[in-house]
Short mmCIF file of C-alpha atoms in Angstrom, two decimals:
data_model
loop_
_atom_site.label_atom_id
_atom_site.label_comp_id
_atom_site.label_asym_id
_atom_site.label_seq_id
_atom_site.Cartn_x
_atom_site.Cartn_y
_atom_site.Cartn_z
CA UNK A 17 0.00 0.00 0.00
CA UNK A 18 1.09 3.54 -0.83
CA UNK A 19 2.26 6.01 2.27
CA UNK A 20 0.13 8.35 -0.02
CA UNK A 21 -3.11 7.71 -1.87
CA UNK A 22 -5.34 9.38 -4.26
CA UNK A 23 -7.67 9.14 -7.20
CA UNK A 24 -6.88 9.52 -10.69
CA UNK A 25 -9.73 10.62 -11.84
CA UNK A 26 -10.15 12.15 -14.82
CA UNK A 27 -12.70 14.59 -12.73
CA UNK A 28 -14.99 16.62 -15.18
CA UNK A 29 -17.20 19.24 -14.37
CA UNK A 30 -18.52 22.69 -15.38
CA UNK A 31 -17.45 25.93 -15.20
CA UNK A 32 -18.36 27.10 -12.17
CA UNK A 33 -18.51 23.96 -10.12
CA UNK A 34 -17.17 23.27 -7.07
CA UNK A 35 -14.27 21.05 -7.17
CA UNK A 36 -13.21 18.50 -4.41
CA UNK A 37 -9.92 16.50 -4.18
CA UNK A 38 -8.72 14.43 -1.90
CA UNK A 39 -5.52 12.33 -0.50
CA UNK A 40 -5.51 9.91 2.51
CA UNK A 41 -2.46 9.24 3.95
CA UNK A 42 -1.03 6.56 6.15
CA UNK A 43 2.04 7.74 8.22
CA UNK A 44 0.90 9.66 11.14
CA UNK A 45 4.35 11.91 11.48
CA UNK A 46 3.72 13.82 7.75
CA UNK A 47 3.00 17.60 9.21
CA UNK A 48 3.09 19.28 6.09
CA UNK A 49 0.72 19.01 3.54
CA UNK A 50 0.94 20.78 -0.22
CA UNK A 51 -1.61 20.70 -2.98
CA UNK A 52 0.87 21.15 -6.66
CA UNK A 53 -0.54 21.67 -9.39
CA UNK A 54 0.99 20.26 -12.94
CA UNK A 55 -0.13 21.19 -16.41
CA UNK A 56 0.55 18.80 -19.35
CA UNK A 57 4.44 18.59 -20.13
CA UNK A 58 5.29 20.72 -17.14
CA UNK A 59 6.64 20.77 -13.73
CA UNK A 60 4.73 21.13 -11.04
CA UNK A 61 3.86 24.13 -9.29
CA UNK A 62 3.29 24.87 -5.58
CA UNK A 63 -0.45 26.01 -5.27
CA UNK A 64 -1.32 25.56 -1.39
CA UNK A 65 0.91 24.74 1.78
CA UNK A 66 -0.37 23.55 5.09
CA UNK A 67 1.08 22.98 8.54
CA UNK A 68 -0.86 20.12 10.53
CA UNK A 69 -4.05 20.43 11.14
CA UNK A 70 -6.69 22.82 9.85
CA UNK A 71 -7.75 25.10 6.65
CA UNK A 72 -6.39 27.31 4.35
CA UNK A 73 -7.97 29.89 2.04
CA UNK A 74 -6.20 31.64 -0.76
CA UNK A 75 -8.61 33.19 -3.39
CA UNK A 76 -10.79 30.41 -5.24
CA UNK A 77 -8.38 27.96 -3.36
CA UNK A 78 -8.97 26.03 -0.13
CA UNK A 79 -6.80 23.15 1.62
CA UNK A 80 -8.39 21.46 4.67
CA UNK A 81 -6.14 19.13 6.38
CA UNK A 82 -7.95 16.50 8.86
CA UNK A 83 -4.85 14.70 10.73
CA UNK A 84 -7.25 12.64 13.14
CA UNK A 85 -9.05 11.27 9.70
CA UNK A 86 -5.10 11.20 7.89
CA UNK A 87 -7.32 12.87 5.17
CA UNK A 88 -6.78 15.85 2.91
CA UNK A 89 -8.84 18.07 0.89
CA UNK A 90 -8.54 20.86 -2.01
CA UNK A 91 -11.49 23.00 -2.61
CA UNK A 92 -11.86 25.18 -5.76
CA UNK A 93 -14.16 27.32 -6.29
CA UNK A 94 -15.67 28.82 -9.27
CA UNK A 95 -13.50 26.62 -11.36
CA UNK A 96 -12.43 27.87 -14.72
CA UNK A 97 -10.70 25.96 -17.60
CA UNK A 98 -7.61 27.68 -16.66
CA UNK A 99 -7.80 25.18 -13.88
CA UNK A 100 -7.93 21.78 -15.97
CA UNK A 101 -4.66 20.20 -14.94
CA UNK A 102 -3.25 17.77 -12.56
CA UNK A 103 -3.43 17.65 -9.19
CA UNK A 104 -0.89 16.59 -7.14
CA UNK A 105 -0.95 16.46 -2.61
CA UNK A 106 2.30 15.95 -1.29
CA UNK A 107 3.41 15.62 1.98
CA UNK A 108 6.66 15.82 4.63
CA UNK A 109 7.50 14.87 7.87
CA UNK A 110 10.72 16.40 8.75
CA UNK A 111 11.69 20.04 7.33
CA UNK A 112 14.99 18.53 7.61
CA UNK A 113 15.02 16.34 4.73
CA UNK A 114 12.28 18.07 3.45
CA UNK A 115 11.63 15.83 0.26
CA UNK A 116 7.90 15.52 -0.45
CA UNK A 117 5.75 12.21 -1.10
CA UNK A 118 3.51 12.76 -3.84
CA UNK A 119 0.16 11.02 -4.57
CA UNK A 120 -0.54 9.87 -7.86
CA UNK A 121 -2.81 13.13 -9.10
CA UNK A 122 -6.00 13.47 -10.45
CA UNK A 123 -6.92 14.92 -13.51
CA UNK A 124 -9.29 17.69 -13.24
CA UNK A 125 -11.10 18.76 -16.15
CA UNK A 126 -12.88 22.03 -16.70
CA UNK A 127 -15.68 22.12 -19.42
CA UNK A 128 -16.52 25.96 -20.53
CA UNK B 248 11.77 35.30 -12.49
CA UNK B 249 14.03 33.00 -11.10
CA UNK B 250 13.75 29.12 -12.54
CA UNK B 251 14.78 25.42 -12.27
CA UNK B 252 16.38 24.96 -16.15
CA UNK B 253 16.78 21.58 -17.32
CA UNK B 254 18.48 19.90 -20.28
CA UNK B 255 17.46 18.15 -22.61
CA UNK B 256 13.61 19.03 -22.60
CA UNK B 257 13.26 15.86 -24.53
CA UNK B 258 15.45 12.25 -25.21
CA UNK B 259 14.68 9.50 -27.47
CA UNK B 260 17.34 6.63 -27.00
CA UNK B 261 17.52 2.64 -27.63
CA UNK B 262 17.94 0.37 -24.83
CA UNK B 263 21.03 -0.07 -23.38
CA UNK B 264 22.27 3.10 -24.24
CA UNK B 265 23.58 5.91 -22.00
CA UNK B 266 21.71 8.77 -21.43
CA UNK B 267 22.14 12.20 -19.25
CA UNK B 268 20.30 14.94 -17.93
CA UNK B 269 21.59 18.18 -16.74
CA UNK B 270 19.38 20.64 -14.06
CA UNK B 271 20.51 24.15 -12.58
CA UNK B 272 18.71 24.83 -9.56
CA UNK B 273 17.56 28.35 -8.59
CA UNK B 274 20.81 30.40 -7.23
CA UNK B 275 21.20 29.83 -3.96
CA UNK B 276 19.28 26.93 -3.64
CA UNK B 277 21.01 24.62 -1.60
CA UNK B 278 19.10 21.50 -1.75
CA UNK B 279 18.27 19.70 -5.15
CA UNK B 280 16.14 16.65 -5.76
CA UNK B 281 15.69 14.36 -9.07
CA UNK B 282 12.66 13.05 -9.23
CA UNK B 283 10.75 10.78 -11.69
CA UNK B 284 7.65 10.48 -12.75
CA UNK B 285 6.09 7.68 -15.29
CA UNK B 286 2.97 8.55 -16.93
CA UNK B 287 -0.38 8.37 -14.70
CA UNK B 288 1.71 8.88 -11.46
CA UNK B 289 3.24 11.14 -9.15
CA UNK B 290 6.82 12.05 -8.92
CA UNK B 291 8.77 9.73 -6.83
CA UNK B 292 11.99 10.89 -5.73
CA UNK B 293 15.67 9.45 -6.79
CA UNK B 294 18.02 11.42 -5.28
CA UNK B 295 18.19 14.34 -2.28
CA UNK B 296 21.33 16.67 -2.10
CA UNK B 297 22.22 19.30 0.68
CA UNK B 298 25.36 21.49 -1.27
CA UNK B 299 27.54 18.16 -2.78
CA UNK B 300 26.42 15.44 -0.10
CA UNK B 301 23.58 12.82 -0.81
CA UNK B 302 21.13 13.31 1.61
CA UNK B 303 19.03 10.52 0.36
CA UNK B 304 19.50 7.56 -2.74
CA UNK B 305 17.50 4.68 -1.40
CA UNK B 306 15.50 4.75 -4.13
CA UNK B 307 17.65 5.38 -6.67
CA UNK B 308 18.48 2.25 -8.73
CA UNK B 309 22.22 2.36 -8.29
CA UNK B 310 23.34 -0.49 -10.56
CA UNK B 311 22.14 1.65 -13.77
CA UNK B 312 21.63 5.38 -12.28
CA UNK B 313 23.80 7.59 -11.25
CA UNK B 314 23.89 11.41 -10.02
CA UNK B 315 26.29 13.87 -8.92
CA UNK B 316 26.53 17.30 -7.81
CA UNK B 317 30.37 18.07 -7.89
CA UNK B 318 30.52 21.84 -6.73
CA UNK B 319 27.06 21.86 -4.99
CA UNK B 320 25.43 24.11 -7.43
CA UNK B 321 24.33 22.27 -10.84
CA UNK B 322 24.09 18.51 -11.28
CA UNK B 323 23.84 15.25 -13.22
CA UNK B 324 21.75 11.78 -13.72
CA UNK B 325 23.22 9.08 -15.40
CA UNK B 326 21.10 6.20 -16.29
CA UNK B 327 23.41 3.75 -18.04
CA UNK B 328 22.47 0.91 -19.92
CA UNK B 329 18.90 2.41 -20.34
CA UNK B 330 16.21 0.06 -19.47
CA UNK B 331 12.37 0.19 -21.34
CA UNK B 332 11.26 0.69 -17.80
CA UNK B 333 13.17 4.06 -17.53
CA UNK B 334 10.58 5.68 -19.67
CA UNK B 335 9.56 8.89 -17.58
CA UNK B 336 9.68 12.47 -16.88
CA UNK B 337 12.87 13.20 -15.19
CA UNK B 338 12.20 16.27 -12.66
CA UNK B 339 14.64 18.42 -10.98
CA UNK B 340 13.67 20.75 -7.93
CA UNK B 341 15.34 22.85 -5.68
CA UNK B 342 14.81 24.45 -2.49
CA UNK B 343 16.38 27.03 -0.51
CA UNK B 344 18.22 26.70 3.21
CA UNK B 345 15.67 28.04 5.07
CA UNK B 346 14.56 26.71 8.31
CA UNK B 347 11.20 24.44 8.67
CA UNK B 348 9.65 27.01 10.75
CA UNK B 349 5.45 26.85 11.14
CA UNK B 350 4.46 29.47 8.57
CA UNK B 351 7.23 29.71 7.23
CA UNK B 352 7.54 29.08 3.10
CA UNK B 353 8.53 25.14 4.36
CA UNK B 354 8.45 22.18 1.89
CA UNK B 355 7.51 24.53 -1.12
CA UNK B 356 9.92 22.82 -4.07
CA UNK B 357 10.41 24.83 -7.20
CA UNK B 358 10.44 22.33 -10.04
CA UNK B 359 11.78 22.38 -13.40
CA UNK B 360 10.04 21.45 -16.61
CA UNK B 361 11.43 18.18 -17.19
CA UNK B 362 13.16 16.07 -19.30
CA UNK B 363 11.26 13.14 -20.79
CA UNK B 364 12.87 10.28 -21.32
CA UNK B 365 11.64 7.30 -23.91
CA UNK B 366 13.33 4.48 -24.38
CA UNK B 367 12.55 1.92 -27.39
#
């Protein structure tokens, strides 16, 4: 079993929608929890950091982190078809070493 | 803006050949990571440095790869013979020294484009 899980999707929806995406998680010491985002034949790019437990709003763009549930969430908002890419959690325990463990991302797709 | 730059964007080889990619992290950036991802998943890291040290290769296949980072700024993967299975995005990131404090910019890894790999 993957330390990290999530689904692939593809995820279609509107514009407009609300979007929901998700990671659970199995070791209990990650404490810091990213959302990247990664359009085709690109690197990813940081789009929401978290520090243990709780939310996170930045513009259309929430992160809830539930550490008791070892769940994660990423909530758009008013999704455009800017936002049709992948989405990728990632997580760290120890700033330290500070290299992430990535779920698998799930394709979001944004229909105008 | 300041950016990860990697080289080549793009390599075609045949099986058991030898093939390299190059990365130059953002200046300053002490740490540097090689990553890859295969199509459909998420990038699964190779290699860690701090400066020239390797913080962290379990996972990177030693009998075929190889990486270096000789004067702690830019650095090299070596995958030699190539293998089918080595058929990926090869991703370089960087970040800087900063300390892991709550709050602070922590964990955020500035990634290059890529260089994607297919082997025949």
């Amino acid at each position: 079993q993957k330390e990290v899980e999530q689904d692939p999707g593809p995820l279609s929806v509107p514009e407009g929608a609300i979007v929901s995406l998700n990671c659970t998680y199995s070791n209990s010491a990650f404490q810091y929890f990213m959302w990247y985002r990664q359009y085709s034949r690109k690197g990813p790019e940081l789009l929401m950091y978290t520090y243990s437990s709780g939310n996170k709003e930045d513009g259309r763009f929430t992160a809830q982190v539930d550490k008791s549930s070892k769940y994660i969430s990423l909530f758009i908002r008013d999704s455009q078809p800017s936002d049709s890419a992948t989405y990728l959690c990632a997580m760290s325990a120890d700033t330290g070493r500070r290299a992430l463990t990535f779920g698998s991302g799930t394709r979001l797709q944004v229909q105008p | 803006e300041a950016e990860v730059a990697q080289s080549p964007r793009y390599k075609i080889t045949e099986k058991s050949q030898a093939v390299a990619f190059w990365c130059d992290p953002i200046s300053g950036h002490a740490t540097l990571y090689w990553y890859r991802q295969i199509l459909g998943q998420g990038p699964e890291l190779l290699v860690q440095f701090q400066d020239e040290s390797v913080v962290d290769d379990s996972q990177l296949p030693k009998d075929r790869f190889s990486a270096e980072r000789l004067k702690g700024v830019d650095s090299t993967l070596k995958i030699q013979p190539a293998e089918l299975g080595d058929s990926a995005m090869y991703l370089c990131a960087s970040s800087s020294r900063l300390a892991g404090l709550a709050g602070a910019n922590t964990g955020e890894l500035f990634f290059g484009e890529g260089s994607r790999l297919t082997v025949l």
